[in-house]
């Protein structure tokens, strides 16, 4: 344990904790597992539905309202996803047009600059 503190203090601290509470670790793990299994969060996640699982409340009016609202939200989400896809397509086209413009400008500058018939073309030295 002392060597652990000398070499790397968190290692020494872990060794000290293990020496003091090491015999309680299996019980602590079991208690933590039992508390997790008893929690509503764990029950909701283990049901296979995750957070989106909807349980009937017994109040028919509220259940109908909730079903209508969830359907409306799903439709709204689909509409937003469609708008996002259209915007992404617009951005791709905008980038493509910008790239084409830059390429055309490069080709035009290249055509105005050194041509294949210029004497510097074969030397590889830039013009100053």
CSV table of N, CA and C in Angstrom, one decimal:
chain,number,residue,atom,x,y,z
A,1,UNK,N,0.8,-1.2,0.0
A,1,UNK,CA,0.0,0.0,0.0
A,1,UNK,C,0.9,1.3,0.0
A,2,UNK,N,1.9,1.3,0.8
A,2,UNK,CA,2.8,2.4,0.8
A,2,UNK,C,3.5,2.6,-0.5
A,3,UNK,N,3.9,1.5,-1.1
A,3,UNK,CA,4.5,1.6,-2.5
A,3,UNK,C,3.5,2.2,-3.5
A,4,UNK,N,2.2,1.8,-3.3
A,4,UNK,CA,1.2,2.4,-4.2
A,4,UNK,C,1.1,3.9,-4.0
A,5,UNK,N,1.2,4.4,-2.8
A,5,UNK,CA,1.1,5.8,-2.6
A,5,UNK,C,2.4,6.5,-3.2
A,6,UNK,N,3.5,5.9,-3.1
A,6,UNK,CA,4.8,6.5,-3.6
A,6,UNK,C,4.7,6.5,-5.1
A,7,UNK,N,4.3,5.4,-5.8
A,7,UNK,CA,4.3,5.3,-7.2
A,7,UNK,C,3.2,6.2,-7.8
A,8,UNK,N,2.0,5.9,-7.3
A,8,UNK,CA,0.8,6.6,-7.9
A,8,UNK,C,-0.2,6.7,-6.9
A,9,UNK,N,-0.5,7.9,-6.4
A,9,UNK,CA,-1.4,8.0,-5.2
A,9,UNK,C,-2.8,7.5,-5.3
A,10,UNK,N,-3.4,7.5,-6.5
A,10,UNK,CA,-4.8,6.9,-6.6
A,10,UNK,C,-4.7,5.4,-6.4
A,11,UNK,N,-3.6,4.8,-6.8
A,11,UNK,CA,-3.5,3.3,-6.6
A,11,UNK,C,-3.4,3.0,-5.1
A,12,UNK,N,-2.6,3.8,-4.4
A,12,UNK,CA,-2.5,3.7,-2.9
A,12,UNK,C,-3.8,3.9,-2.2
A,13,UNK,N,-4.6,4.9,-2.7
A,13,UNK,CA,-5.9,5.2,-2.1
A,13,UNK,C,-6.8,4.0,-2.4
A,14,UNK,N,-6.8,3.4,-3.6
A,14,UNK,CA,-7.6,2.3,-3.9
A,14,UNK,C,-7.2,1.1,-3.0
A,15,UNK,N,-5.9,0.9,-2.8
A,15,UNK,CA,-5.5,-0.2,-1.9
A,15,UNK,C,-6.0,0.0,-0.5
A,16,UNK,N,-5.9,1.2,0.0
A,16,UNK,CA,-6.4,1.5,1.3
A,16,UNK,C,-7.9,1.3,1.5
A,17,UNK,N,-8.7,1.7,0.5
A,17,UNK,CA,-10.1,1.4,0.5
A,17,UNK,C,-10.4,-0.1,0.4
A,18,UNK,N,-9.6,-0.8,-0.3
A,18,UNK,CA,-9.9,-2.3,-0.4
A,18,UNK,C,-9.5,-2.9,0.9
A,19,UNK,N,-8.5,-2.5,1.6
A,19,UNK,CA,-8.1,-3.0,2.9
A,19,UNK,C,-9.2,-2.7,3.9
A,20,UNK,N,-9.7,-1.5,3.9
A,20,UNK,CA,-10.7,-1.1,4.9
A,20,UNK,C,-12.1,-1.7,4.6
A,21,UNK,N,-12.5,-1.7,3.4
A,21,UNK,CA,-13.9,-2.1,3.1
A,21,UNK,C,-14.0,-3.3,2.1
A,22,UNK,N,-12.9,-3.9,1.9
A,22,UNK,CA,-12.9,-5.0,0.9
A,22,UNK,C,-13.8,-6.2,1.2
A,23,UNK,N,-14.0,-6.5,2.5
A,23,UNK,CA,-14.9,-7.6,2.9
A,23,UNK,C,-16.3,-7.2,2.7
A,24,UNK,N,-16.6,-5.9,2.5
A,24,UNK,CA,-18.0,-5.5,2.3
A,24,UNK,C,-18.4,-5.3,0.9
A,25,UNK,N,-17.4,-5.4,0.0
A,25,UNK,CA,-17.7,-5.2,-1.5
A,25,UNK,C,-18.8,-6.1,-2.0
A,26,UNK,N,-18.8,-7.4,-1.8
A,26,UNK,CA,-19.8,-8.3,-2.4
A,26,UNK,C,-21.2,-7.8,-1.9
A,27,UNK,N,-21.3,-7.5,-0.6
A,27,UNK,CA,-22.6,-7.0,-0.1
A,27,UNK,C,-23.0,-5.7,-0.7
A,28,UNK,N,-22.1,-4.8,-0.9
A,28,UNK,CA,-22.4,-3.5,-1.5
A,28,UNK,C,-22.9,-3.7,-2.9
A,29,UNK,N,-22.2,-4.5,-3.7
A,29,UNK,CA,-22.6,-4.8,-5.0
A,29,UNK,C,-24.0,-5.4,-5.1
A,30,UNK,N,-24.3,-6.3,-4.2
A,30,UNK,CA,-25.6,-7.0,-4.1
A,30,UNK,C,-26.7,-5.9,-3.8
A,31,UNK,N,-26.4,-5.1,-2.8
A,31,UNK,CA,-27.4,-4.1,-2.4
A,31,UNK,C,-27.6,-3.1,-3.5
A,32,UNK,N,-26.6,-2.7,-4.2
A,32,UNK,CA,-26.8,-1.7,-5.3
A,32,UNK,C,-27.6,-2.4,-6.4
A,33,UNK,N,-27.4,-3.6,-6.7
A,33,UNK,CA,-28.1,-4.3,-7.7
A,33,UNK,C,-29.6,-4.4,-7.3
A,34,UNK,N,-29.9,-4.7,-6.1
A,34,UNK,CA,-31.3,-4.8,-5.6
A,34,UNK,C,-32.0,-3.5,-5.7
A,35,UNK,N,-31.3,-2.4,-5.3
A,35,UNK,CA,-31.9,-1.1,-5.4
A,35,UNK,C,-32.2,-0.7,-6.8
A,36,UNK,N,-31.3,-1.0,-7.7
A,36,UNK,CA,-31.5,-0.7,-9.1
A,36,UNK,C,-32.7,-1.5,-9.7
A,37,UNK,N,-32.8,-2.8,-9.4
A,37,UNK,CA,-33.9,-3.6,-9.9
A,37,UNK,C,-35.2,-3.1,-9.3
A,38,UNK,N,-35.2,-2.5,-8.1
A,38,UNK,CA,-36.5,-2.0,-7.5
A,38,UNK,C,-36.8,-0.7,-8.0
A,39,UNK,N,-36.0,0.0,-8.7
A,39,UNK,CA,-36.3,1.4,-9.2
A,39,UNK,C,-37.2,1.4,-10.4
A,40,UNK,N,-38.0,2.4,-10.5
A,40,UNK,CA,-39.0,2.5,-11.7
A,40,UNK,C,-38.2,2.7,-13.0
A,41,UNK,N,-37.1,3.3,-12.9
A,41,UNK,CA,-36.3,3.5,-14.1
A,41,UNK,C,-35.8,2.2,-14.7
A,42,UNK,N,-35.3,1.3,-13.8
A,42,UNK,CA,-34.9,0.0,-14.3
A,42,UNK,C,-36.0,-0.8,-14.8
A,43,UNK,N,-37.2,-0.7,-14.2
A,43,UNK,CA,-38.3,-1.5,-14.6
A,43,UNK,C,-38.8,-1.0,-16.0
A,44,UNK,N,-38.7,0.3,-16.2
A,44,UNK,CA,-39.1,0.9,-17.5
A,44,UNK,C,-38.2,0.5,-18.6
A,45,UNK,N,-36.9,0.4,-18.3
A,45,UNK,CA,-35.9,0.1,-19.3
A,45,UNK,C,-35.9,-1.4,-19.6
A,46,UNK,N,-36.2,-2.2,-18.6
A,46,UNK,CA,-36.1,-3.7,-18.8
A,46,UNK,C,-37.3,-4.2,-19.5
A,47,UNK,N,-38.4,-3.4,-19.6
A,47,UNK,CA,-39.6,-3.9,-20.2
A,47,UNK,C,-39.5,-4.0,-21.7
A,48,UNK,N,-38.3,-3.5,-22.3
A,48,UNK,CA,-38.1,-3.6,-23.7
A,48,UNK,C,-38.6,-2.4,-24.5
A,49,UNK,N,-39.4,-1.6,-23.8
A,49,UNK,CA,-40.0,-0.4,-24.5
A,49,UNK,C,-39.2,0.8,-24.2
A,50,UNK,N,-38.3,0.8,-23.3
A,50,UNK,CA,-37.5,2.0,-22.9
A,50,UNK,C,-38.4,3.1,-22.4
A,51,UNK,N,-38.1,4.4,-22.7
A,51,UNK,CA,-38.9,5.5,-22.2
A,51,UNK,C,-40.2,5.7,-23.1
A,52,UNK,N,-40.2,5.1,-24.2
A,52,UNK,CA,-41.4,5.4,-25.1
A,52,UNK,C,-42.5,4.5,-24.8
A,53,UNK,N,-42.4,3.6,-23.9
A,53,UNK,CA,-43.5,2.7,-23.6
A,53,UNK,C,-44.6,3.4,-22.9
A,54,UNK,N,-45.8,3.2,-23.3
A,54,UNK,CA,-47.0,3.9,-22.7
A,54,UNK,C,-47.9,2.9,-22.1
A,55,UNK,N,-48.1,3.1,-20.8
A,55,UNK,CA,-49.0,2.2,-20.1
A,55,UNK,C,-50.4,2.9,-19.9
A,56,UNK,N,-51.5,2.2,-20.1
A,56,UNK,CA,-52.8,2.8,-19.9
A,56,UNK,C,-52.9,3.2,-18.4
A,57,UNK,N,-53.6,4.4,-18.2
A,57,UNK,CA,-53.7,4.9,-16.9
A,57,UNK,C,-55.0,4.4,-16.2
A,58,UNK,N,-56.0,4.0,-17.0
A,58,UNK,CA,-57.3,3.6,-16.5
A,58,UNK,C,-58.3,4.7,-16.8
A,59,UNK,N,-57.8,5.9,-17.1
A,59,UNK,CA,-58.7,7.0,-17.5
A,59,UNK,C,-58.8,7.1,-19.0
A,60,UNK,N,-59.9,6.7,-19.5
A,60,UNK,CA,-60.1,6.5,-21.0
A,60,UNK,C,-59.9,7.9,-21.7
A,61,UNK,N,-60.4,9.0,-21.1
A,61,UNK,CA,-60.3,10.3,-21.7
A,61,UNK,C,-58.9,10.7,-21.8
A,62,UNK,N,-58.1,10.5,-20.8
A,62,UNK,CA,-56.7,10.9,-20.8
A,62,UNK,C,-55.9,10.0,-21.7
A,63,UNK,N,-56.2,8.7,-21.7
A,63,UNK,CA,-55.5,7.8,-22.6
A,63,UNK,C,-55.7,8.2,-24.1
A,64,UNK,N,-57.0,8.6,-24.4
A,64,UNK,CA,-57.3,9.0,-25.8
A,64,UNK,C,-56.6,10.3,-26.1
A,65,UNK,N,-56.6,11.2,-25.2
A,65,UNK,CA,-55.8,12.5,-25.4
A,65,UNK,C,-54.4,12.2,-25.6
A,66,UNK,N,-53.8,11.4,-24.8
A,66,UNK,CA,-52.4,11.1,-24.9
A,66,UNK,C,-52.0,10.4,-26.2
A,67,UNK,N,-52.9,9.5,-26.7
A,67,UNK,CA,-52.7,8.9,-28.0
A,67,UNK,C,-52.7,9.9,-29.1
A,68,UNK,N,-53.7,10.8,-29.1
A,68,UNK,CA,-53.8,11.8,-30.1
A,68,UNK,C,-52.6,12.7,-30.1
A,69,UNK,N,-52.1,13.1,-29.0
A,69,UNK,CA,-51.0,14.0,-28.9
A,69,UNK,C,-49.7,13.3,-29.3
A,70,UNK,N,-49.6,12.1,-29.0
A,70,UNK,CA,-48.4,11.3,-29.4
A,70,UNK,C,-48.4,11.2,-31.0
A,71,UNK,N,-49.6,10.9,-31.5
A,71,UNK,CA,-49.7,10.8,-33.0
A,71,UNK,C,-49.3,12.2,-33.6
A,72,UNK,N,-49.8,13.3,-33.1
A,72,UNK,CA,-49.6,14.6,-33.6
A,72,UNK,C,-48.1,14.9,-33.5
A,73,UNK,N,-47.4,14.5,-32.4
A,73,UNK,CA,-46.0,14.8,-32.3
A,73,UNK,C,-45.2,13.9,-33.2
A,74,UNK,N,-45.6,12.7,-33.5
A,74,UNK,CA,-44.9,11.9,-34.5
A,74,UNK,C,-45.0,12.5,-35.9
A,75,UNK,N,-46.2,13.0,-36.2
A,75,UNK,CA,-46.4,13.6,-37.5
A,75,UNK,C,-45.6,14.9,-37.6
A,76,UNK,N,-45.5,15.6,-36.6
A,76,UNK,CA,-44.7,16.8,-36.5
A,76,UNK,C,-43.2,16.5,-36.7
A,77,UNK,N,-42.8,15.4,-36.0
A,77,UNK,CA,-41.4,15.0,-36.1
A,77,UNK,C,-41.1,14.6,-37.6
A,78,UNK,N,-42.0,13.8,-38.2
A,78,UNK,CA,-41.8,13.4,-39.6
A,78,UNK,C,-41.7,14.6,-40.5
A,79,UNK,N,-42.5,15.6,-40.3
A,79,UNK,CA,-42.5,16.8,-41.1
A,79,UNK,C,-41.1,17.6,-40.9
A,80,UNK,N,-40.7,17.6,-39.7
A,80,UNK,CA,-39.4,18.3,-39.4
A,80,UNK,C,-38.2,17.5,-40.0
A,81,UNK,N,-38.3,16.2,-39.9
A,81,UNK,CA,-37.3,15.4,-40.5
A,81,UNK,C,-37.2,15.6,-42.1
A,82,UNK,N,-38.4,15.7,-42.7
A,82,UNK,CA,-38.5,15.9,-44.1
A,82,UNK,C,-37.9,17.3,-44.5
A,83,UNK,N,-38.2,18.3,-43.6
A,83,UNK,CA,-37.6,19.7,-43.9
A,83,UNK,C,-36.1,19.6,-43.7
A,84,UNK,N,-35.6,18.9,-42.7
A,84,UNK,CA,-34.2,18.8,-42.5
A,84,UNK,C,-33.5,18.1,-43.7
A,85,UNK,N,-34.2,17.1,-44.3
A,85,UNK,CA,-33.6,16.4,-45.5
A,85,UNK,C,-33.5,17.4,-46.6
A,86,UNK,N,-34.6,18.2,-46.8
A,86,UNK,CA,-34.6,19.1,-47.9
A,86,UNK,C,-33.5,20.2,-47.7
A,87,UNK,N,-33.3,20.7,-46.5
A,87,UNK,CA,-32.3,21.6,-46.2
A,87,UNK,C,-30.9,21.1,-46.4
A,88,UNK,N,-30.7,19.8,-46.0
A,88,UNK,CA,-29.4,19.2,-46.3
A,88,UNK,C,-29.1,19.1,-47.8
A,89,UNK,N,-30.2,18.7,-48.6
A,89,UNK,CA,-30.0,18.6,-50.0
A,89,UNK,C,-29.7,20.0,-50.6
A,90,UNK,N,-30.3,21.1,-50.1
A,90,UNK,CA,-30.0,22.4,-50.5
A,90,UNK,C,-28.6,22.8,-50.2
A,91,UNK,N,-28.1,22.5,-49.0
A,91,UNK,CA,-26.7,22.8,-48.6
A,91,UNK,C,-25.7,22.0,-49.5
A,92,UNK,N,-26.1,20.7,-49.8
A,92,UNK,CA,-25.2,20.0,-50.7
A,92,UNK,C,-25.1,20.6,-52.1
A,93,UNK,N,-26.2,21.1,-52.6
A,93,UNK,CA,-26.2,21.7,-53.9
A,93,UNK,C,-25.5,23.1,-53.9
A,94,UNK,N,-25.7,23.8,-52.8
A,94,UNK,CA,-24.9,25.1,-52.6
A,94,UNK,C,-23.4,24.8,-52.6
A,95,UNK,N,-23.0,23.8,-51.8
A,95,UNK,CA,-21.6,23.5,-51.8
A,95,UNK,C,-21.0,23.1,-53.2
A,96,UNK,N,-21.9,22.3,-53.9
A,96,UNK,CA,-21.5,21.8,-55.2
A,96,UNK,C,-21.3,23.0,-56.1
A,97,UNK,N,-22.3,24.0,-56.1
A,97,UNK,CA,-22.2,25.1,-56.9
A,97,UNK,C,-21.0,26.0,-56.6
A,98,UNK,N,-20.7,26.1,-55.3
A,98,UNK,CA,-19.5,26.9,-54.9
A,98,UNK,C,-18.2,26.2,-55.4
A,99,UNK,N,-18.2,24.9,-55.2
A,99,UNK,CA,-17.0,24.2,-55.6
A,99,UNK,C,-16.8,24.3,-57.2
A,100,UNK,N,-17.9,24.2,-57.9
A,100,UNK,CA,-17.9,24.4,-59.4
A,100,UNK,C,-17.4,25.8,-59.7
A,101,UNK,N,-17.9,26.8,-59.0
A,101,UNK,CA,-17.4,28.2,-59.3
A,101,UNK,C,-15.9,28.3,-59.0
A,102,UNK,N,-15.5,27.8,-57.9
A,102,UNK,CA,-14.0,27.9,-57.6
A,102,UNK,C,-13.2,27.1,-58.6
A,103,UNK,N,-13.7,26.0,-59.1
A,103,UNK,CA,-13.0,25.2,-60.0
A,103,UNK,C,-12.9,25.9,-61.4
A,104,UNK,N,-14.0,26.5,-61.8
A,104,UNK,CA,-14.1,27.3,-63.0
A,104,UNK,C,-13.1,28.5,-63.0
A,105,UNK,N,-13.1,29.2,-61.8
A,105,UNK,CA,-12.2,30.3,-61.7
A,105,UNK,C,-10.7,29.8,-61.7
A,106,UNK,N,-10.4,28.7,-61.1
A,106,UNK,CA,-9.1,28.1,-61.1
A,106,UNK,C,-8.7,27.8,-62.6
A,107,UNK,N,-9.6,27.2,-63.3
A,107,UNK,CA,-9.3,26.8,-64.7
A,107,UNK,C,-9.1,28.0,-65.5
A,108,UNK,N,-9.9,29.1,-65.3
A,108,UNK,CA,-9.7,30.3,-66.1
A,108,UNK,C,-8.4,31.0,-65.7
A,109,UNK,N,-8.0,31.0,-64.4
A,109,UNK,CA,-6.8,31.6,-64.0
A,109,UNK,C,-5.6,30.8,-64.6
A,110,UNK,N,-5.7,29.6,-64.6
A,110,UNK,CA,-4.7,28.7,-65.2
A,110,UNK,C,-4.5,28.9,-66.7
A,111,UNK,N,-5.6,29.1,-67.3
A,111,UNK,CA,-5.6,29.4,-68.8
A,111,UNK,C,-5.0,30.7,-69.1
A,112,UNK,N,-5.2,31.7,-68.3
A,112,UNK,CA,-4.6,33.1,-68.5
A,112,UNK,C,-3.2,33.1,-68.1
A,113,UNK,N,-2.8,32.3,-67.1
A,113,UNK,CA,-1.4,32.3,-66.6
A,113,UNK,C,-0.5,31.6,-67.6
A,114,UNK,N,0.3,30.7,-67.1
A,114,UNK,CA,1.3,30.0,-67.9
A,114,UNK,C,0.5,29.0,-68.8
A,115,UNK,N,0.8,29.1,-70.1
A,115,UNK,CA,0.2,28.2,-71.0
A,115,UNK,C,1.2,27.1,-71.3
A,116,UNK,N,0.8,26.1,-72.0
A,116,UNK,CA,1.8,25.0,-72.3
A,116,UNK,C,2.9,25.4,-73.2
A,117,UNK,N,2.7,26.6,-73.9
A,117,UNK,CA,3.7,27.0,-74.9
A,117,UNK,C,4.7,28.0,-74.2
A,118,UNK,N,4.5,28.4,-72.9
A,118,UNK,CA,5.4,29.3,-72.3
A,118,UNK,C,6.7,28.7,-71.9
A,119,UNK,N,7.8,29.4,-71.9
A,119,UNK,CA,9.1,28.8,-71.7
A,119,UNK,C,9.3,28.3,-70.3
A,120,UNK,N,8.6,28.9,-69.3
A,120,UNK,CA,8.8,28.5,-67.9
A,120,UNK,C,8.1,27.2,-67.6
A,121,UNK,N,7.3,26.7,-68.4
A,121,UNK,CA,6.4,25.6,-68.1
A,121,UNK,C,7.2,24.4,-67.8
A,122,UNK,N,8.4,24.2,-68.4
A,122,UNK,CA,9.1,23.0,-68.1
A,122,UNK,C,10.2,23.1,-67.0
A,123,UNK,N,10.4,24.3,-66.5
A,123,UNK,CA,11.5,24.5,-65.5
A,123,UNK,C,11.0,24.2,-64.1
A,124,UNK,N,9.8,24.3,-63.8
A,124,UNK,CA,9.3,24.0,-62.5
A,124,UNK,C,9.6,25.1,-61.5
A,125,UNK,N,10.1,26.3,-61.9
A,125,UNK,CA,10.3,27.4,-61.0
A,125,UNK,C,9.1,28.3,-61.1
A,126,UNK,N,8.6,28.8,-59.9
A,126,UNK,CA,7.5,29.7,-60.0
A,126,UNK,C,7.9,31.1,-60.4
A,127,UNK,N,7.0,31.8,-61.0
A,127,UNK,CA,7.2,33.2,-61.5
A,127,UNK,C,7.2,34.1,-60.3
A,128,UNK,N,8.1,35.1,-60.3
A,128,UNK,CA,8.2,36.0,-59.1
A,128,UNK,C,7.6,37.4,-59.5
